[in-house]
Short mmCIF file of C-alpha atoms in Angstrom, two decimals:
data_model
loop_
_atom_site.label_atom_id
_atom_site.label_comp_id
_atom_site.label_asym_id
_atom_site.label_seq_id
_atom_site.Cartn_x
_atom_site.Cartn_y
_atom_site.Cartn_z
CA MET A 17 0.00 0.00 0.00
CA GLU A 18 1.17 3.51 -0.75
CA ASN A 19 2.07 5.72 2.21
CA LYS A 20 0.37 8.69 0.61
CA LYS A 21 -2.15 9.32 -2.15
CA ILE A 22 -3.89 12.57 -3.08
CA LEU A 23 -6.43 12.55 -5.89
CA ALA A 24 -6.59 15.46 -8.32
CA VAL A 25 -8.70 18.43 -7.28
CA THR A 26 -8.87 21.97 -8.61
CA LYS A 27 -10.18 25.29 -7.39
CA PRO A 28 -13.95 24.99 -7.88
CA MET A 29 -15.74 27.53 -10.07
CA ILE A 30 -18.54 27.81 -7.51
CA THR A 31 -18.62 26.90 -3.82
CA SER A 32 -21.90 28.13 -2.34
CA TRP A 33 -22.97 24.67 -1.12
CA GLN A 34 -20.78 21.69 -0.31
CA TRP A 35 -22.28 19.55 -3.09
CA HIS A 36 -21.39 22.19 -5.68
CA ALA A 37 -17.90 22.68 -4.25
CA THR A 38 -17.33 18.91 -4.36
CA LEU A 39 -18.48 18.41 -7.95
CA PHE A 40 -16.60 21.45 -9.21
CA SER A 41 -13.46 20.49 -7.26
CA ILE A 42 -13.40 17.25 -9.25
CA LEU A 43 -14.56 18.55 -12.64
CA SER A 44 -13.91 22.30 -13.01
CA ASP A 45 -10.88 21.93 -15.28
CA ASP A 46 -12.21 19.12 -17.50
CA GLU A 47 -13.28 20.13 -21.01
CA ASN A 48 -15.70 17.22 -21.43
CA ALA A 49 -17.38 17.93 -18.11
CA LYS A 50 -17.85 21.58 -19.08
CA ARG A 51 -20.22 20.42 -21.82
CA TRP A 52 -22.59 19.17 -19.12
CA ILE A 53 -21.88 21.92 -16.59
CA PHE A 54 -22.65 24.74 -19.01
CA SER A 55 -25.82 23.00 -20.25
CA ASN A 56 -27.09 23.03 -16.66
CA TYR A 57 -26.89 25.29 -13.59
CA ILE A 58 -29.13 27.94 -15.16
CA GLN A 59 -32.26 27.84 -13.04
CA LEU A 60 -32.43 29.34 -9.53
CA ARG A 61 -34.95 28.29 -6.91
CA CYS A 62 -35.64 28.98 -3.24
CA TYR A 63 -38.03 27.68 -0.61
CA ASN A 64 -38.45 27.65 3.15
CA ILE A 65 -37.10 24.74 5.17
CA GLN A 66 -36.28 24.09 8.80
CA GLU A 67 -32.63 24.80 9.57
CA ILE A 68 -30.90 21.48 10.28
CA PHE A 69 -28.81 22.70 13.20
CA THR A 70 -31.07 25.22 14.95
CA GLY A 71 -34.58 24.23 13.91
CA ASP A 72 -35.19 27.83 12.77
CA ASP A 73 -37.01 28.65 9.55
CA MET A 74 -34.59 29.47 6.72
CA LEU A 75 -34.88 30.37 3.06
CA LEU A 76 -32.82 27.85 1.09
CA ALA A 77 -31.69 29.08 -2.31
CA ASP A 78 -29.87 26.89 -4.80
CA ILE A 79 -28.90 26.49 -8.44
CA MET A 80 -30.45 23.55 -10.27
CA PRO A 81 -29.34 20.80 -10.24
CA GLY A 82 -28.68 20.93 -6.51
CA SER A 83 -27.28 18.14 -4.35
CA SER A 84 -28.60 15.55 -6.80
CA SER A 85 -25.95 16.70 -9.31
CA LEU A 86 -23.44 14.34 -7.71
CA LYS A 87 -25.62 11.42 -8.82
CA GLU A 88 -26.92 12.87 -12.10
CA CYS A 89 -23.74 14.21 -13.71
CA PRO A 90 -22.63 11.79 -16.46
CA TYR A 91 -18.99 12.70 -15.88
CA LEU A 92 -19.11 11.21 -12.38
CA ILE A 93 -19.77 7.61 -11.38
CA THR A 94 -21.34 7.70 -7.94
CA SER A 95 -21.90 4.65 -5.75
CA LEU A 96 -24.05 4.89 -2.64
CA LEU A 97 -22.99 2.61 0.19
CA THR A 98 -24.86 2.18 3.47
CA LYS A 99 -23.03 2.10 6.78
CA GLU A 100 -23.75 -1.61 7.05
CA GLN A 101 -22.16 -2.28 3.65
CA ILE A 102 -19.08 -0.24 4.54
CA GLU A 103 -18.58 -2.12 7.80
CA SER A 104 -19.17 -5.48 6.10
CA TYR A 105 -16.71 -4.79 3.27
CA CYS A 106 -13.90 -3.14 5.24
CA GLY A 107 -14.56 -3.48 8.96
CA ASN A 108 -13.95 0.20 9.73
CA ILE A 109 -14.31 3.59 8.09
CA ILE A 110 -10.57 4.39 7.94
CA ASP A 111 -9.72 1.30 5.88
CA PHE A 112 -12.74 1.93 3.68
CA ILE A 113 -11.67 5.49 2.83
CA ILE A 114 -8.05 4.49 2.17
CA LYS A 115 -9.08 1.58 -0.09
CA THR A 116 -11.54 3.83 -1.92
CA ILE A 117 -8.87 6.48 -2.58
CA ASN A 118 -6.45 3.77 -3.76
CA LEU A 119 -9.10 2.88 -6.37
CA ASN A 120 -9.23 6.60 -7.38
CA GLY A 121 -12.53 7.17 -5.59
CA TYR A 122 -13.42 10.35 -3.74
CA VAL A 123 -15.50 10.02 -0.55
CA TYR A 124 -18.37 12.36 0.32
CA GLY A 125 -20.83 12.24 3.18
CA VAL A 126 -22.06 13.63 6.48
CA PHE A 127 -19.74 13.62 9.50
CA ASP A 128 -20.14 15.17 12.95
CA GLU A 129 -17.74 18.06 12.56
CA ALA A 130 -18.15 19.05 16.19
CA LYS A 131 -16.03 15.97 16.91
CA ILE A 132 -13.53 16.98 14.24
CA LEU A 133 -13.21 20.55 15.49
CA SER A 134 -12.99 19.72 19.20
CA ASP A 135 -10.02 18.43 21.15
CA SER A 136 -10.06 14.66 20.64
CA ASP A 137 -9.76 14.11 24.39
CA VAL A 138 -12.79 16.28 25.18
CA GLU A 139 -16.32 15.04 24.66
CA VAL A 140 -18.67 17.69 23.28
CA ASP A 141 -22.38 17.49 24.09
CA TYR A 142 -23.68 18.73 20.71
CA LYS A 143 -23.49 17.64 17.08
CA PHE A 144 -22.64 19.55 13.94
CA PRO A 145 -23.58 17.24 11.04
CA HIS A 146 -21.99 18.54 7.85
CA GLU A 147 -20.86 17.16 4.50
CA LEU A 148 -17.15 16.39 4.16
CA PHE A 149 -15.26 15.81 0.89
CA ILE A 150 -12.26 13.46 1.25
CA TYR A 151 -9.75 13.17 -1.58
CA GLY A 152 -6.45 11.96 -0.11
CA TYR A 153 -4.57 10.36 2.77
CA ASP A 154 -1.12 10.25 4.39
CA LEU A 155 -0.37 7.09 6.38
CA GLU A 156 2.73 8.50 8.08
CA LYS A 157 0.90 11.57 9.38
CA GLU A 158 -2.37 9.63 9.79
CA VAL A 159 -4.44 12.35 8.14
CA PHE A 160 -7.00 12.66 5.37
CA HIS A 161 -7.03 15.54 2.88
CA VAL A 162 -10.47 17.15 2.86
CA GLY A 163 -12.46 20.04 1.39
CA ASP A 164 -14.96 21.81 3.60
CA PHE A 165 -16.51 25.11 4.78
CA THR A 166 -16.13 24.44 8.50
CA PHE A 167 -12.43 25.05 9.07
CA LYS A 168 -12.40 28.61 7.71
CA ASP A 169 -15.00 31.24 6.81
CA HIS A 170 -15.02 29.95 3.22
CA TYR A 171 -14.53 26.72 1.31
CA SER A 172 -10.98 25.47 1.79
CA THR A 173 -8.83 22.36 1.82
CA ASN A 174 -7.30 21.00 4.99
CA THR A 175 -6.15 17.83 6.74
CA VAL A 176 -8.06 15.92 9.42
CA SER A 177 -6.66 13.10 11.53
CA PHE A 178 -7.81 9.53 11.02
CA LYS A 179 -9.01 9.51 14.62
CA ASP A 180 -11.18 12.61 14.20
CA VAL A 181 -12.70 11.35 10.95
CA GLN A 182 -13.58 8.08 12.66
CA ARG A 183 -15.13 9.92 15.62
CA GLY A 184 -17.06 12.19 13.28
CA TYR A 185 -18.35 9.27 11.23
CA GLU A 186 -19.37 6.98 14.08
CA ASP A 187 -21.36 9.68 15.87
CA ILE A 188 -23.77 10.30 12.98
CA THR A 189 -27.09 8.45 13.03
CA ALA A 190 -29.47 7.95 10.13
CA SER A 191 -31.61 10.83 11.38
CA ASP A 192 -28.52 13.11 11.39
CA ASP A 193 -27.55 12.20 7.83
CA HIS A 194 -29.40 14.89 5.87
CA MET A 195 -27.64 13.99 2.59
CA PHE A 196 -28.46 10.29 2.57
CA LYS A 197 -31.70 9.78 4.48
CA ASP A 198 -34.12 11.85 2.37
CA ASP A 199 -33.38 10.04 -0.87
CA TYR A 200 -32.48 6.63 0.51
CA LYS A 201 -35.27 5.64 2.89
CA GLY A 202 -33.85 6.92 6.13
CA THR A 203 -30.52 5.10 5.92
CA ARG A 204 -27.01 6.23 6.81
CA GLY A 205 -24.20 6.03 4.25
CA LEU A 206 -21.52 7.60 2.09
CA PHE A 207 -21.03 8.54 -1.55
CA VAL A 208 -18.08 7.08 -3.47
CA ILE A 209 -17.35 9.22 -6.54
CA LEU A 210 -15.18 8.35 -9.56
CA LYS A 211 -14.28 10.67 -12.44
CA ASN A 212 -15.77 9.58 -15.75
CA THR A 213 -14.32 12.10 -18.19
CA ASP A 214 -12.42 10.06 -20.78
CA THR A 215 -15.36 9.85 -23.19
CA THR A 216 -17.84 12.51 -24.32
CA TYR A 217 -20.96 11.05 -22.72
CA TYR A 218 -22.80 14.36 -22.90
CA ASP A 219 -22.42 17.12 -25.46
CA VAL A 220 -23.54 20.75 -25.18
CA ASP A 221 -27.36 20.80 -25.20
CA ILE A 222 -28.37 24.11 -26.75
CA THR A 223 -32.07 23.18 -26.64
CA LEU A 224 -31.86 22.61 -22.89
CA ILE A 225 -29.95 25.87 -22.44
CA ARG A 226 -32.58 27.81 -24.40
CA ASP A 227 -35.50 26.17 -22.60
CA THR A 228 -34.01 26.69 -19.14
CA LEU A 229 -33.01 30.29 -19.85
CA ARG A 230 -36.62 30.92 -20.86
CA GLU A 231 -37.88 29.26 -17.67
CA TYR A 232 -35.42 31.31 -15.61
CA LEU A 233 -36.46 34.61 -17.19
CA ASN A 234 -40.17 33.74 -16.90
CA SER A 235 -39.78 32.33 -13.36
CA GLU A 236 -41.39 29.09 -14.51
CA ASP A 237 -41.65 25.96 -12.39
CA THR A 238 -38.71 23.90 -13.64
CA LYS A 239 -39.01 21.44 -10.75
CA ASN A 240 -42.23 20.13 -12.29
CA HIS A 241 -40.06 18.22 -14.77
CA PHE A 242 -38.65 16.12 -11.92
CA ARG A 243 -41.71 15.34 -9.80
CA MET A 244 -41.41 11.63 -10.68
CA MET A 245 -38.30 11.59 -8.44
CA ARG A 246 -39.84 12.97 -5.23
CA ASN A 247 -42.71 15.00 -3.79
CA ARG A 248 -42.70 18.73 -4.22
CA PHE A 249 -42.12 21.58 -1.81
CA SER A 250 -45.25 23.69 -2.04
CA ASP A 251 -43.71 27.16 -1.75
CA THR A 252 -40.83 27.10 -4.25
CA THR A 253 -39.94 30.29 -6.14
CA PHE A 254 -38.03 30.01 -9.42
CA GLY A 255 -35.96 32.16 -11.74
CA VAL A 256 -35.67 35.93 -11.51
CA ASP A 257 -38.49 35.98 -8.92
CA VAL A 258 -35.85 34.64 -6.51
CA TYR A 259 -34.46 38.21 -6.40
CA GLU A 260 -37.70 39.51 -4.90
CA ARG A 261 -38.09 36.71 -2.38
CA VAL A 262 -34.49 36.91 -1.19
CA TYR A 263 -34.71 40.70 -0.90
CA LYS A 264 -37.92 40.47 1.15
CA ARG A 265 -36.26 37.97 3.48
CA ILE A 266 -33.27 40.26 4.01
CA MET A 267 -35.52 43.26 4.71
CA ASP A 268 -37.49 41.20 7.23
CA GLN A 269 -34.23 40.33 8.96
CA MET A 270 -33.19 43.98 9.08
CA LYS A 271 -36.43 44.85 10.91
CA GLN A 272 -35.68 42.46 13.78
CA GLU A 273 -34.47 43.87 17.09
CA GLU A 274 -31.48 41.55 16.97
CA PRO A 275 -31.04 40.71 13.28
CA ASP A 276 -29.62 37.29 12.47
CA TYR A 277 -28.57 37.68 8.85
CA ASP A 278 -28.40 34.62 6.63
CA ILE A 279 -25.98 35.46 3.81
CA ARG A 280 -26.14 32.03 2.15
CA ALA A 281 -28.77 32.95 -0.44
CA LEU A 282 -26.59 35.81 -1.67
CA HIS A 283 -23.57 33.51 -1.92
CA VAL A 284 -25.69 31.23 -4.13
CA MET A 285 -26.91 34.11 -6.27
CA TYR A 286 -23.37 35.44 -6.71
CA ASP A 287 -22.14 31.97 -7.75
CA HIS A 288 -25.03 31.77 -10.21
CA LYS A 289 -23.83 34.97 -11.91
CA VAL A 290 -20.17 33.84 -11.93
CA LEU A 291 -21.15 30.57 -13.61
CA MET A 292 -23.47 32.30 -16.08
CA LEU A 293 -20.63 34.60 -17.16
CA GLU A 294 -18.37 31.58 -17.70
CA ARG A 295 -21.17 29.93 -19.69
CA LEU A 296 -21.48 32.93 -22.02
CA LYS A 297 -17.72 32.91 -22.62
CA PHE A 298 -17.83 29.15 -23.26
CA LEU A 299 -20.71 29.43 -25.74
CA MET A 300 -18.91 32.20 -27.62
CA ALA A 301 -15.56 30.40 -27.60
CA ASN A 302 -17.17 27.26 -29.03
CA GLY A 303 -19.25 28.92 -31.75
CA TYR A 304 -22.71 28.62 -30.21
CA LEU A 305 -22.87 32.42 -29.98
CA ASN A 306 -20.95 35.02 -31.96
CA TYR A 307 -18.36 36.77 -29.84
CA ASP A 308 -19.75 40.01 -28.42
CA GLU A 309 -17.51 41.97 -26.05
CA THR A 310 -20.34 44.34 -25.11
CA LEU A 311 -22.53 41.44 -24.00
CA ILE A 312 -19.71 40.04 -21.87
CA LYS A 313 -18.94 43.42 -20.29
CA ASN A 314 -22.61 44.00 -19.51
CA TYR A 315 -22.84 40.66 -17.75
CA GLU A 316 -19.61 41.38 -15.90
CA LEU A 317 -21.53 44.31 -14.41
CA VAL A 318 -24.17 41.85 -13.21
CA VAL A 319 -21.48 39.84 -11.41
CA LYS A 320 -19.89 42.98 -9.97
CA ASN A 321 -23.15 44.40 -8.63
CA MET A 322 -24.22 41.09 -7.08
CA GLN A 323 -20.81 40.72 -5.46
CA THR A 324 -21.03 44.28 -4.13
CA ALA A 325 -24.54 43.65 -2.77
CA ARG A 326 -23.39 40.47 -1.03
CA ASN A 327 -20.30 42.10 0.46
CA LEU A 328 -22.35 45.07 1.63
CA LEU A 329 -24.81 42.78 3.42
CA ILE A 330 -21.88 41.07 5.14
CA LYS A 331 -20.68 44.51 6.26
CA ILE A 332 -24.18 45.45 7.45
CA SER A 333 -24.40 42.22 9.45
CA ILE A 334 -21.01 42.81 11.09
CA ASN A 335 -21.61 46.48 11.93
CA ASP A 336 -25.33 46.10 12.59
CA ASP A 337 -25.90 49.22 10.47
CA VAL A 338 -29.16 49.02 8.49
CA ARG A 339 -28.65 52.57 7.16
CA GLN A 340 -26.91 50.92 4.20
CA ALA A 341 -30.14 49.13 3.20
CA SER A 342 -30.97 51.55 0.37
CA LYS A 343 -27.50 51.16 -1.11
CA PHE A 344 -27.84 47.37 -0.90
CA LYS A 345 -31.15 47.58 -2.76
CA MET A 346 -29.58 49.71 -5.48
CA TYR A 347 -26.83 47.17 -6.24
CA PHE A 348 -29.29 44.29 -6.01
CA ASP A 349 -31.76 45.96 -8.40
CA ILE A 350 -29.03 46.86 -10.89
CA ALA A 351 -27.87 43.24 -10.97
CA LYS A 352 -31.39 42.03 -11.71
CA GLU A 353 -32.13 44.67 -14.37
CA LYS A 354 -28.87 44.12 -16.24
CA GLU A 355 -29.08 40.35 -16.01
CA VAL A 356 -32.58 40.21 -17.47
CA SER A 357 -31.52 42.53 -20.30
CA VAL A 358 -28.43 40.47 -21.21
CA LEU A 359 -30.12 37.07 -20.95
CA LEU A 360 -33.11 38.17 -23.03
CA GLU A 361 -30.65 39.12 -25.76
CA VAL A 362 -28.76 35.84 -25.41
CA LEU A 363 -32.00 33.88 -25.61
CA SER A 364 -33.09 35.82 -28.69
CA ARG A 365 -29.79 35.03 -30.43
CA LEU A 366 -29.99 31.35 -29.54
CA ASP A 367 -33.59 31.22 -30.81
CA GLN A 368 -32.51 32.84 -34.08
CA ARG A 369 -29.75 30.25 -34.55
CA ALA A 370 -32.28 27.45 -33.98
CA LYS A 371 -34.52 28.58 -36.85
#
């Protein structure tokens, strides 16, 4: 057995949720995978759920496909193994992860990161179930190489000891495993992910891009296409209407005596704009759209204004200064107005090419 093995990862194009950061860490630099990536991740949605850790109501925003992308992307081969299977095959989680990495498999699943963050000799009386992405090991140092949001204020790579990974894994029950239980009948398990990029399994789908852009601009119910997979949330908002719902949520938070700002929706929206800009460049570079510098620069303004709005809300939350609310609204509104204008033009050009 090798003493050390680290699988290839790259800086992900987007990182707003762990499932996106994981997929893009594996695939961001692969030209075949970009054919699938840029045909998807167009539609935005948001809906209210109960916060996993606090039980509070939260507005969850995401880009479609969401967490299911790890299973649906044709440039990944994902196996889903229950805890019982893992223990039967390997006896313990450490050997399982090492053997998986030796077979060029990445490991992804929910661990109790309270155990990982705490001193290993101190027992903590709370749990922090969170997804962890594992892509390497070092037998001499007895550490795994991981990607995660927990260790810093943003997505980053780090090392975690074998002992802490084992503690974090063993402490999670099926009811704690929010990634596995909803889709897989209340069971506990892990995802094993292999790259599948040697062959072009999926080419650029201009029809899908056109249809989804139209649904995004019209705020149409894209999720209806997938209702055979699971039951629906009843209060989902789609497309550009997400701007209004997210803004209303932020204003409601500002009115609270002790505001508890949730910035996550703005991180998602900013990532959506970053990825859309990369999509436009990709479509132009590959002949699906004629190169248009003005169109690119106009969408760069969308990205800039959304980034400024997000950063301003972070500043407001730190300083507890709601006097900046009107300035936040200005940047937010500019981003929406310019985005709609650019994407309507892009859709018109794609429709003309299809005739």
